[in-house]
PDB file of C-alpha atoms in Angstrom:
ATOM      1  CA  MET A   1     -14.462 -12.310  25.191  1.00  0.00           C
ATOM      2  CA  GLN A   2     -18.297 -13.500  25.903  1.00  0.00           C
ATOM      3  CA  ALA A   3     -20.172 -15.822  24.291  1.00  0.00           C
ATOM      4  CA  GLY A   4     -23.582 -15.491  22.064  1.00  0.00           C
ATOM      5  CA  VAL A   5     -25.347 -16.558  18.955  1.00  0.00           C
ATOM      6  CA  ALA A   6     -27.671 -14.076  17.228  1.00  0.00           C
ATOM      7  CA  ILE A   7     -29.774 -14.168  13.856  1.00  0.00           C
ATOM      8  CA  LEU A   8     -28.658 -11.680  11.174  1.00  0.00           C
ATOM      9  CA  GLU A   9     -30.859  -9.710  10.321  1.00  0.00           C
ATOM     10  CA  SER A  10     -29.221  -7.478   8.096  1.00  0.00           C
ATOM     11  CA  ARG A  11     -28.178 -10.815   6.037  1.00  0.00           C
ATOM     12  CA  GLY A  12     -29.612 -12.146   2.572  1.00  0.00           C
ATOM     13  CA  VAL A  13     -29.466 -15.799   1.143  1.00  0.00           C
ATOM     14  CA  VAL A  14     -28.507 -16.060  -2.460  1.00  0.00           C
ATOM     15  CA  HIS A  15     -29.215 -20.002  -4.338  1.00  0.00           C
ATOM     16  CA  VAL A  16     -27.591 -20.814  -7.261  1.00  0.00           C
ATOM     17  CA  TYR A  17     -28.065 -24.515  -8.180  1.00  0.00           C
ATOM     18  CA  GLY A  18     -28.110 -26.565 -11.707  1.00  0.00           C
ATOM     19  CA  GLU A  19     -25.836 -28.966 -13.047  1.00  0.00           C
ATOM     20  CA  GLU A  20     -23.217 -25.804 -14.272  1.00  0.00           C
ATOM     21  CA  ALA A  21     -23.841 -24.076 -10.499  1.00  0.00           C
ATOM     22  CA  GLU A  22     -20.056 -24.851  -9.745  1.00  0.00           C
ATOM     23  CA  HIS A  23     -18.258 -24.263 -12.830  1.00  0.00           C
ATOM     24  CA  PHE A  24     -20.643 -21.236 -13.120  1.00  0.00           C
ATOM     25  CA  LEU A  25     -19.552 -19.533  -9.708  1.00  0.00           C
ATOM     26  CA  GLN A  26     -15.566 -20.799  -9.643  1.00  0.00           C
ATOM     27  CA  ASN A  27     -14.921 -18.671 -13.105  1.00  0.00           C
ATOM     28  CA  LEU A  28     -16.486 -15.419 -11.460  1.00  0.00           C
ATOM     29  CA  VAL A  29     -16.135 -15.233  -8.182  1.00  0.00           C
ATOM     30  CA  THR A  30     -12.242 -14.569  -5.809  1.00  0.00           C
ATOM     31  CA  CYS A  31     -12.527 -17.794  -3.707  1.00  0.00           C
ATOM     32  CA  HIS A  32     -12.709 -21.532  -4.659  1.00  0.00           C
ATOM     33  CA  VAL A  33     -15.876 -23.033  -4.762  1.00  0.00           C
ATOM     34  CA  ASP A  34     -14.436 -25.967  -6.123  1.00  0.00           C
ATOM     35  CA  THR A  35     -13.199 -27.512  -3.334  1.00  0.00           C
ATOM     36  CA  LEU A  36     -15.935 -26.027  -0.772  1.00  0.00           C
ATOM     37  CA  THR A  37     -18.006 -29.024   1.362  1.00  0.00           C
ATOM     38  CA  ALA A  38     -20.251 -29.002   4.225  1.00  0.00           C
ATOM     39  CA  GLU A  39     -18.424 -28.154   6.957  1.00  0.00           C
ATOM     40  CA  HIS A  40     -15.817 -26.014   4.926  1.00  0.00           C
ATOM     41  CA  PRO A  41     -17.533 -22.690   3.232  1.00  0.00           C
ATOM     42  CA  SER A  42     -15.658 -20.324   1.493  1.00  0.00           C
ATOM     43  CA  PHE A  43     -15.216 -16.544   1.751  1.00  0.00           C
ATOM     44  CA  GLY A  44     -14.497 -14.331  -1.135  1.00  0.00           C
ATOM     45  CA  ALA A  45     -15.973 -11.835  -3.488  1.00  0.00           C
ATOM     46  CA  LEU A  46     -17.325 -10.768  -7.155  1.00  0.00           C
ATOM     47  CA  LEU A  47     -14.930  -7.726  -8.803  1.00  0.00           C
ATOM     48  CA  THR A  48     -15.689  -5.490 -11.553  1.00  0.00           C
ATOM     49  CA  PRO A  49     -12.818  -5.791 -14.703  1.00  0.00           C
ATOM     50  CA  GLN A  50     -11.173  -3.420 -12.684  1.00  0.00           C
ATOM     51  CA  GLY A  51     -10.656  -5.313  -9.629  1.00  0.00           C
ATOM     52  CA  LYS A  52     -12.648  -3.547  -7.056  1.00  0.00           C
ATOM     53  CA  ILE A  53     -15.427  -5.367  -4.934  1.00  0.00           C
ATOM     54  CA  LEU A  54     -18.862  -5.302  -6.062  1.00  0.00           C
ATOM     55  CA  TRP A  55     -19.919  -7.399  -3.375  1.00  0.00           C
ATOM     56  CA  ASP A  56     -18.258 -10.074  -0.629  1.00  0.00           C
ATOM     57  CA  PHE A  57     -20.039 -13.018   0.775  1.00  0.00           C
ATOM     58  CA  LEU A  58     -19.986 -16.324   2.179  1.00  0.00           C
ATOM     59  CA  ILE A  59     -20.600 -19.296  -0.133  1.00  0.00           C
ATOM     60  CA  PHE A  60     -21.773 -22.861   1.567  1.00  0.00           C
ATOM     61  CA  ALA A  61     -22.541 -26.316   0.144  1.00  0.00           C
ATOM     62  CA  ALA A  62     -26.949 -26.098   0.023  1.00  0.00           C
ATOM     63  CA  PRO A  63     -27.904 -29.270   1.644  1.00  0.00           C
ATOM     64  CA  ASN A  64     -29.981 -30.047  -1.607  1.00  0.00           C
ATOM     65  CA  GLY A  65     -27.746 -28.935  -3.977  1.00  0.00           C
ATOM     66  CA  GLY A  66     -26.051 -25.913  -5.488  1.00  0.00           C
ATOM     67  CA  PHE A  67     -24.862 -23.053  -3.400  1.00  0.00           C
ATOM     68  CA  PHE A  68     -25.607 -20.609  -1.010  1.00  0.00           C
ATOM     69  CA  ILE A  69     -24.213 -16.647  -0.783  1.00  0.00           C
ATOM     70  CA  ASP A  70     -24.634 -15.319   2.327  1.00  0.00           C
ATOM     71  CA  ALA A  71     -24.970 -11.411   1.389  1.00  0.00           C
ATOM     72  CA  PRO A  72     -25.680  -8.511   2.952  1.00  0.00           C
ATOM     73  CA  LYS A  73     -29.921  -8.390   2.599  1.00  0.00           C
ATOM     74  CA  ALA A  74     -29.973  -4.744   0.826  1.00  0.00           C
ATOM     75  CA  GLU A  75     -27.401  -5.972  -2.099  1.00  0.00           C
ATOM     76  CA  VAL A  76     -29.425  -9.517  -2.757  1.00  0.00           C
ATOM     77  CA  LYS A  77     -31.184  -8.278  -6.038  1.00  0.00           C
ATOM     78  CA  GLY A  78     -28.319  -5.749  -7.258  1.00  0.00           C
ATOM     79  CA  LEU A  79     -25.877  -9.563  -6.978  1.00  0.00           C
ATOM     80  CA  ILE A  80     -28.181 -11.747  -8.241  1.00  0.00           C
ATOM     81  CA  LYS A  81     -28.645  -9.112 -11.708  1.00  0.00           C
ATOM     82  CA  ARG A  82     -25.003  -9.397 -11.715  1.00  0.00           C
ATOM     83  CA  LEU A  83     -24.896 -12.891 -11.484  1.00  0.00           C
ATOM     84  CA  SER A  84     -27.878 -13.186 -13.868  1.00  0.00           C
ATOM     85  CA  PHE A  85     -25.776 -10.725 -16.480  1.00  0.00           C
ATOM     86  CA  TYR A  86     -23.136 -13.325 -16.236  1.00  0.00           C
ATOM     87  CA  LYS A  87     -25.421 -16.187 -16.767  1.00  0.00           C
ATOM     88  CA  LEU A  88     -25.781 -16.405 -20.457  1.00  0.00           C
ATOM     89  CA  ARG A  89     -26.855 -20.315 -21.962  1.00  0.00           C
ATOM     90  CA  SER A  90     -25.050 -21.860 -18.546  1.00  0.00           C
ATOM     91  CA  LYS A  91     -27.430 -24.430 -16.879  1.00  0.00           C
ATOM     92  CA  VAL A  92     -28.099 -22.796 -13.723  1.00  0.00           C
ATOM     93  CA  THR A  93     -30.613 -21.231 -11.750  1.00  0.00           C
ATOM     94  CA  ILE A  94     -30.648 -17.772  -9.284  1.00  0.00           C
ATOM     95  CA  GLU A  95     -33.227 -17.832  -6.434  1.00  0.00           C
ATOM     96  CA  ASP A  96     -33.768 -15.121  -3.632  1.00  0.00           C
ATOM     97  CA  CYS A  97     -34.260 -17.249  -0.594  1.00  0.00           C
ATOM     98  CA  THR A  98     -33.723 -15.075   1.837  1.00  0.00           C
ATOM     99  CA  GLU A  99     -37.761 -15.107   2.566  1.00  0.00           C
ATOM    100  CA  SER A 100     -37.355 -18.448   3.335  1.00  0.00           C
ATOM    101  CA  HIS A 101     -33.925 -19.375   4.837  1.00  0.00           C
ATOM    102  CA  SER A 102     -32.027 -16.875   7.716  1.00  0.00           C
ATOM    103  CA  VAL A 103     -28.424 -16.630   8.566  1.00  0.00           C
ATOM    104  CA  ALA A 104     -26.837 -17.115  11.924  1.00  0.00           C
ATOM    105  CA  VAL A 105     -23.820 -16.849  13.913  1.00  0.00           C
ATOM    106  CA  ALA A 106     -22.065 -18.427  17.194  1.00  0.00           C
ATOM    107  CA  TRP A 107     -19.074 -16.773  19.336  1.00  0.00           C
ATOM    108  CA  GLY A 108     -17.047 -17.556  22.160  1.00  0.00           C
ATOM    109  CA  THR A 109     -18.207 -21.237  22.527  1.00  0.00           C
ATOM    110  CA  SER A 110     -18.187 -24.906  21.196  1.00  0.00           C
ATOM    111  CA  LEU A 111     -20.515 -24.404  17.831  1.00  0.00           C
ATOM    112  CA  PRO A 112     -23.858 -25.948  17.986  1.00  0.00           C
ATOM    113  CA  ASP A 113     -24.935 -28.056  16.072  1.00  0.00           C
ATOM    114  CA  GLY A 114     -26.006 -26.780  11.936  1.00  0.00           C
ATOM    115  CA  PHE A 115     -23.084 -24.250  12.019  1.00  0.00           C
ATOM    116  CA  VAL A 116     -19.605 -24.457  10.964  1.00  0.00           C
ATOM    117  CA  THR A 117     -16.410 -22.285  11.608  1.00  0.00           C
ATOM    118  CA  ASP A 118     -16.423 -18.767  10.023  1.00  0.00           C
ATOM    119  CA  PRO A 119     -13.787 -19.470   6.865  1.00  0.00           C
ATOM    120  CA  ARG A 120     -12.003 -15.699   7.784  1.00  0.00           C
ATOM    121  CA  LEU A 121     -11.215 -16.514  11.008  1.00  0.00           C
ATOM    122  CA  ALA A 122     -11.648 -19.169  13.640  1.00  0.00           C
ATOM    123  CA  SER A 123     -11.660 -16.634  16.258  1.00  0.00           C
ATOM    124  CA  LEU A 124     -14.987 -15.119  14.668  1.00  0.00           C
ATOM    125  CA  GLY A 125     -17.211 -18.111  15.718  1.00  0.00           C
ATOM    126  CA  GLY A 126     -19.248 -20.352  13.522  1.00  0.00           C
ATOM    127  CA  ARG A 127     -22.008 -19.321  10.882  1.00  0.00           C
ATOM    128  CA  CYS A 128     -25.405 -21.208   9.312  1.00  0.00           C
ATOM    129  CA  ILE A 129     -27.685 -20.757   6.872  1.00  0.00           C
ATOM    130  CA  PHE A 130     -31.263 -22.478   7.933  1.00  0.00           C
ATOM    131  CA  SER A 131     -34.886 -22.461   6.566  1.00  0.00           C
ATOM    132  CA  LYS A 132     -36.739 -20.315   8.515  1.00  0.00           C
ATOM    133  CA  ALA A 133     -38.863 -23.408   8.846  1.00  0.00           C
ATOM    134  CA  GLN A 134     -36.468 -25.574  10.678  1.00  0.00           C
ATOM    135  CA  LYS A 135     -34.422 -23.960  13.048  1.00  0.00           C
ATOM    136  CA  PRO A 136     -31.822 -25.298  14.771  1.00  0.00           C
ATOM    137  CA  ALA A 137     -31.929 -25.463  18.441  1.00  0.00           C
ATOM    138  CA  ALA A 138     -29.704 -23.249  19.618  1.00  0.00           C
ATOM    139  CA  LEU A 139     -31.347 -20.374  18.077  1.00  0.00           C
ATOM    140  CA  GLU A 140     -34.515 -21.308  20.632  1.00  0.00           C
ATOM    141  CA  GLY A 141     -34.836 -19.488  23.350  1.00  0.00           C
ATOM    142  CA  ALA A 142     -32.818 -15.798  24.009  1.00  0.00           C
ATOM    143  CA  LEU A 143     -30.232 -14.945  21.746  1.00  0.00           C
ATOM    144  CA  ALA A 144     -28.054 -11.980  21.410  1.00  0.00           C
ATOM    145  CA  SER A 145     -28.274  -8.848  18.783  1.00  0.00           C
ATOM    146  CA  GLU A 146     -26.738  -8.164  15.896  1.00  0.00           C
ATOM    147  CA  ALA A 147     -25.225  -5.547  17.443  1.00  0.00           C
ATOM    148  CA  ASP A 148     -23.364  -8.225  20.330  1.00  0.00           C
ATOM    149  CA  TRP A 149     -21.875 -10.083  16.886  1.00  0.00           C
ATOM    150  CA  HIS A 150     -20.445  -6.931  15.019  1.00  0.00           C
ATOM    151  CA  GLN A 151     -18.804  -5.875  19.080  1.00  0.00           C
ATOM    152  CA  HIS A 152     -16.982  -9.319  18.574  1.00  0.00           C
ATOM    153  CA  ARG A 153     -16.045  -9.135  15.372  1.00  0.00           C
ATOM    154  CA  ILE A 154     -14.716  -5.317  15.282  1.00  0.00           C
ATOM    155  CA  CYS A 155     -12.852  -6.439  18.631  1.00  0.00           C
ATOM    156  CA  LEU A 156     -11.044  -8.902  16.556  1.00  0.00           C
ATOM    157  CA  GLY A 157     -10.660  -6.385  13.621  1.00  0.00           C
ATOM    158  CA  VAL A 158     -13.224  -7.789  11.073  1.00  0.00           C
ATOM    159  CA  PRO A 159     -14.252  -5.503   8.437  1.00  0.00           C
ATOM    160  CA  GLU A 160     -17.900  -6.318   7.055  1.00  0.00           C
ATOM    161  CA  SER A 161     -18.902  -3.933   3.407  1.00  0.00           C
ATOM    162  CA  ILE A 162     -21.445  -1.442   3.546  1.00  0.00           C
ATOM    163  CA  LEU A 163     -20.147  -0.376   7.380  1.00  0.00           C
ATOM    164  CA  ASP A 164     -16.447  -0.651   7.031  1.00  0.00           C
ATOM    165  CA  PHE A 165     -15.994   0.126   3.425  1.00  0.00           C
ATOM    166  CA  PRO A 166     -17.636   1.157   0.319  1.00  0.00           C
ATOM    167  CA  LEU A 167     -18.768  -1.242  -2.504  1.00  0.00           C
ATOM    168  CA  GLY A 168     -17.765  -0.746  -5.827  1.00  0.00           C
ATOM    169  CA  ASP A 169     -14.712   1.685  -4.866  1.00  0.00           C
ATOM    170  CA  THR A 170     -12.410  -0.766  -2.916  1.00  0.00           C
ATOM    171  CA  PHE A 171      -9.773  -3.382  -3.743  1.00  0.00           C
ATOM    172  CA  PRO A 172      -9.887  -6.643  -2.109  1.00  0.00           C
ATOM    173  CA  HIS A 173      -6.206  -6.167  -0.271  1.00  0.00           C
ATOM    174  CA  ASP A 174      -8.032  -2.796   0.789  1.00  0.00           C
ATOM    175  CA  VAL A 175      -9.671  -4.802   3.107  1.00  0.00           C
ATOM    176  CA  ASN A 176      -7.643  -7.170   4.033  1.00  0.00           C
ATOM    177  CA  MET A 177      -9.239  -9.981   2.162  1.00  0.00           C
ATOM    178  CA  ASP A 178      -6.004 -11.577   1.345  1.00  0.00           C
ATOM    179  CA  SER A 179      -5.348 -12.448   4.798  1.00  0.00           C
ATOM    180  CA  LEU A 180      -8.537 -13.411   5.714  1.00  0.00           C
ATOM    181  CA  ASN A 181      -9.042 -16.376   2.879  1.00  0.00           C
ATOM    182  CA  GLY A 182     -11.187 -14.107   0.471  1.00  0.00           C
ATOM    183  CA  VAL A 183      -8.698 -14.212  -2.599  1.00  0.00           C
ATOM    184  CA  ALA A 184      -7.413 -17.491  -4.540  1.00  0.00           C
ATOM    185  CA  PHE A 185      -4.195 -16.605  -5.996  1.00  0.00           C
ATOM    186  CA  ASP A 186      -4.135 -20.506  -6.852  1.00  0.00           C
ATOM    187  CA  LYS A 187      -7.467 -20.622  -9.419  1.00  0.00           C
ATOM    188  CA  GLY A 188      -6.664 -18.898 -12.378  1.00  0.00           C
ATOM    189  CA  CYS A 189      -8.961 -16.267 -14.018  1.00  0.00           C
ATOM    190  CA  PHE A 190     -12.084 -14.726 -12.424  1.00  0.00           C
ATOM    191  CA  VAL A 191     -13.182 -11.826 -12.503  1.00  0.00           C
ATOM    192  CA  GLY A 192     -10.915  -8.704 -11.726  1.00  0.00           C
ATOM    193  CA  GLN A 193      -7.893 -11.442 -11.396  1.00  0.00           C
ATOM    194  CA  GLU A 194      -5.628 -10.061 -13.407  1.00  0.00           C
ATOM    195  CA  VAL A 195      -5.615  -6.789 -11.270  1.00  0.00           C
ATOM    196  CA  VAL A 196      -5.532  -8.827  -7.941  1.00  0.00           C
ATOM    197  CA  SER A 197      -2.996 -10.563  -8.624  1.00  0.00           C
ATOM    198  CA  ARG A 198      -0.444  -7.673  -9.753  1.00  0.00           C
ATOM    199  CA  MET A 199      -1.246  -5.888  -6.241  1.00  0.00           C
ATOM    200  CA  LYS A 200      -0.092  -8.418  -4.436  1.00  0.00           C
ATOM    201  CA  HIS A 201       2.935  -9.485  -6.706  1.00  0.00           C
ATOM    202  CA  ARG A 202       4.107  -6.375  -6.864  1.00  0.00           C
ATOM    203  CA  GLY A 203       2.813  -5.133  -3.588  1.00  0.00           C
ATOM    204  CA  THR A 204       1.288  -2.042  -4.134  1.00  0.00           C
ATOM    205  CA  ALA A 205      -1.891  -2.193  -1.490  1.00  0.00           C
ATOM    206  CA  ARG A 206      -1.591   1.083  -0.046  1.00  0.00           C
ATOM    207  CA  LYS A 207      -4.515   1.000   1.766  1.00  0.00           C
ATOM    208  CA  ARG A 208      -5.470  -1.059   5.007  1.00  0.00           C
ATOM    209  CA  ILE A 209      -8.478  -1.926   6.917  1.00  0.00           C
ATOM    210  CA  VAL A 210      -6.654  -1.126  10.494  1.00  0.00           C
ATOM    211  CA  VAL A 211      -7.297  -1.847  14.267  1.00  0.00           C
ATOM    212  CA  ILE A 212      -8.222   1.873  15.914  1.00  0.00           C
ATOM    213  CA  GLN A 213      -9.201   2.759  19.502  1.00  0.00           C
ATOM    214  CA  GLY A 214     -10.456   5.481  20.731  1.00  0.00           C
ATOM    215  CA  ASP A 215      -9.753   7.687  23.574  1.00  0.00           C
ATOM    216  CA  THR A 216     -13.704   8.431  23.857  1.00  0.00           C
ATOM    217  CA  SER A 217     -16.292   6.937  21.845  1.00  0.00           C
ATOM    218  CA  LEU A 218     -15.641   6.791  18.068  1.00  0.00           C
ATOM    219  CA  PRO A 219     -17.202   9.100  15.484  1.00  0.00           C
ATOM    220  CA  PRO A 220     -19.542   6.983  12.588  1.00  0.00           C
ATOM    221  CA  SER A 221     -18.617   5.564  10.240  1.00  0.00           C
ATOM    222  CA  GLY A 222     -16.984   7.723   7.331  1.00  0.00           C
ATOM    223  CA  THR A 223     -15.809  10.152   9.113  1.00  0.00           C
ATOM    224  CA  GLU A 224     -12.470  11.756   7.750  1.00  0.00           C
ATOM    225  CA  VAL A 225      -9.060  10.360   9.717  1.00  0.00           C
ATOM    226  CA  THR A 226      -6.359  12.862   9.899  1.00  0.00           C
ATOM    227  CA  ALA A 227      -2.303  13.282  10.976  1.00  0.00           C
ATOM    228  CA  SER A 228      -0.135  15.837  10.838  1.00  0.00           C
ATOM    229  CA  GLY A 229      -3.330  18.047   8.954  1.00  0.00           C
ATOM    230  CA  LYS A 230      -3.531  15.414   6.419  1.00  0.00           C
ATOM    231  CA  VAL A 231      -6.514  12.602   5.675  1.00  0.00           C
ATOM    232  CA  VAL A 232      -4.962   9.560   6.173  1.00  0.00           C
ATOM    233  CA  GLY A 233      -8.340   7.632   5.366  1.00  0.00           C
ATOM    234  CA  SER A 234     -11.907   6.811   7.088  1.00  0.00           C
ATOM    235  CA  MET A 235     -13.196   5.273   9.678  1.00  0.00           C
ATOM    236  CA  GLY A 236     -15.606   2.427   9.902  1.00  0.00           C
ATOM    237  CA  SER A 237     -17.410   0.374  12.112  1.00  0.00           C
ATOM    238  CA  SER A 238     -17.369   0.653  15.652  1.00  0.00           C
ATOM    239  CA  ALA A 239     -18.586  -0.217  19.097  1.00  0.00           C
ATOM    240  CA  GLY A 240     -17.892   2.122  22.228  1.00  0.00           C
ATOM    241  CA  GLU A 241     -13.996   2.832  21.902  1.00  0.00           C
ATOM    242  CA  ASN A 242     -12.895   0.364  19.778  1.00  0.00           C
ATOM    243  CA  GLY A 243     -13.329   0.391  15.718  1.00  0.00           C
ATOM    244  CA  LEU A 244     -12.023   0.040  11.951  1.00  0.00           C
ATOM    245  CA  ALA A 245     -10.672   2.386   9.323  1.00  0.00           C
ATOM    246  CA  LEU A 246      -9.542   2.257   6.266  1.00  0.00           C
ATOM    247  CA  LEU A 247      -5.893   4.075   6.090  1.00  0.00           C
ATOM    248  CA  ARG A 248      -3.271   4.862   4.057  1.00  0.00           C
ATOM    249  CA  LEU A 249      -0.290   2.739   5.768  1.00  0.00           C
ATOM    250  CA  ASP A 250       2.392   5.208   4.929  1.00  0.00           C
ATOM    251  CA  ARG A 251       0.652   8.181   5.775  1.00  0.00           C
ATOM    252  CA  ALA A 252      -0.502   6.264   9.284  1.00  0.00           C
ATOM    253  CA  LYS A 253       3.393   5.015  10.159  1.00  0.00           C
ATOM    254  CA  GLN A 254       4.723   8.172   9.280  1.00  0.00           C
ATOM    255  CA  ALA A 255       2.370   9.749  11.304  1.00  0.00           C
ATOM    256  CA  LEU A 256       3.185   7.522  14.433  1.00  0.00           C
ATOM    257  CA  ASP A 257       7.231   7.583  13.609  1.00  0.00           C
ATOM    258  CA  ALA A 258       6.745  11.092  14.413  1.00  0.00           C
ATOM    259  CA  GLY A 259       4.759  10.895  17.272  1.00  0.00           C
ATOM    260  CA  ASP A 260       2.092  13.019  15.548  1.00  0.00           C
ATOM    261  CA  PRO A 261      -1.696  12.229  16.645  1.00  0.00           C
ATOM    262  CA  ILE A 262      -4.289  10.717  14.243  1.00  0.00           C
ATOM    263  CA  THR A 263      -7.659  12.071  15.223  1.00  0.00           C
ATOM    264  CA  ALA A 264     -10.976  11.151  13.799  1.00  0.00           C
ATOM    265  CA  GLU A 265     -13.374  14.440  15.205  1.00  0.00           C
ATOM    266  CA  ASP A 266     -12.711  14.336  18.740  1.00  0.00           C
ATOM    267  CA  ALA A 267     -11.158  10.951  19.746  1.00  0.00           C
ATOM    268  CA  THR A 268      -7.493  10.615  19.505  1.00  0.00           C
ATOM    269  CA  LEU A 269      -6.912   6.914  17.825  1.00  0.00           C
ATOM    270  CA  ARG A 270      -4.739   4.252  19.199  1.00  0.00           C
ATOM    271  CA  VAL A 271      -3.673   2.362  15.116  1.00  0.00           C
ATOM    272  CA  SER A 272      -2.732  -1.400  15.173  1.00  0.00           C
ATOM    273  CA  LEU A 273      -2.668  -4.122  12.743  1.00  0.00           C
ATOM    274  CA  PRO A 274      -5.032  -6.854  13.475  1.00  0.00           C
ATOM    275  CA  VAL A 275      -2.923  -9.256  14.451  1.00  0.00           C
ATOM    276  CA  TRP A 276      -3.861 -11.845  11.856  1.00  0.00           C
ATOM    277  CA  ALA A 277      -2.850  -9.539   8.958  1.00  0.00           C
ATOM    278  CA  THR A 278      -0.002 -11.418   6.195  1.00  0.00           C
ATOM    279  CA  PHE A 279       1.147  -7.880   6.113  1.00  0.00           C
ATOM    280  CA  GLY A 280       3.262  -5.179   8.341  1.00  0.00           C
ATOM    281  CA  TRP A 281       3.942  -1.286   8.100  1.00  0.00           C
ATOM    282  CA  PRO A 282       5.556  -0.491   4.705  1.00  0.00           C
ATOM    283  CA  ASP A 283       9.357   0.496   5.601  1.00  0.00           C
TER     284      ASP A 283
END
C-alpha cells in the first residue's frame, strides 16, 4: 500500500457549538457524540424518520469548543438547513466553516501530527480538520491527490456517499455503517432509530456494499449490475479494475452458487465481502 497525504477538496466543514451542542447532536445522529474526544472522533449520519440516510459524516471535537462535522461540500448548506430545523430553542450555533477550514487525510504511514485515526476503519489511516491559516506541517510540499485517497478507500471496501450510494434513499445497513462503527445501537433515541434497530434485530438488510474486481476497467457509478438476466444492484465508485457495488446479497449469492456471471456493461465481476464485514452471505 502506497502512503500518502492529501487535502480533500470535496469535503466541507460545519461547526456546531454552544452550551447545548452535545445534547442537540446526541439526540439527532446515529453515533455517540457524548463520548467522542479530540483523539477519537465519531462516524455517523442524520437519517429521515423512516431510517434512510440524509447525510453521513464524521464528527470531531472542535479545538475551541463544540464539534466540527466533516461532510460532502456540496451538501453542507442542506445539512445546515436540516440541523437548523431541529434546533428550535436549543442554545446552539450552526456555522459553515468551509471557507476557513479544510479536511485532510493520511494513509499508509504513521499518523502525522494533528491527524487522528479514522473511526470507521484503522487501515483507512488518519483524518484532520485544520484551519487554512494554520496548515499542519504534513501538508506542506508535494501531496497525493484526492483520487489517490479514493483508490485507497475503494481497495479497502469503504463506501462514500454520493460516489457509492444516493443520499435520501439508502439505509445505514445497506452501506455497511453497522460494520463501520456508524450506528450506536446502545445510545437510545435518534432520528430513524426505531427502523434501524428493527433491521438489526430482524436481520432484514437485503442490500449491501460489496467489493468487486473486473476483468477490465469498470463502468461508472450508477451502472446496473446484472446476473442471470436480472438486475442485482448498481455500480459505485471504482479505480481501474477495483470497485464497489451496492448489491442484493441474496440474488448475487444465487448467481455465484449457480456459476452465473455477474456483469456491469462489458465487465465480468468478481464479487466478495469486505474483509472487515460483520455480516456474511445469506443462507
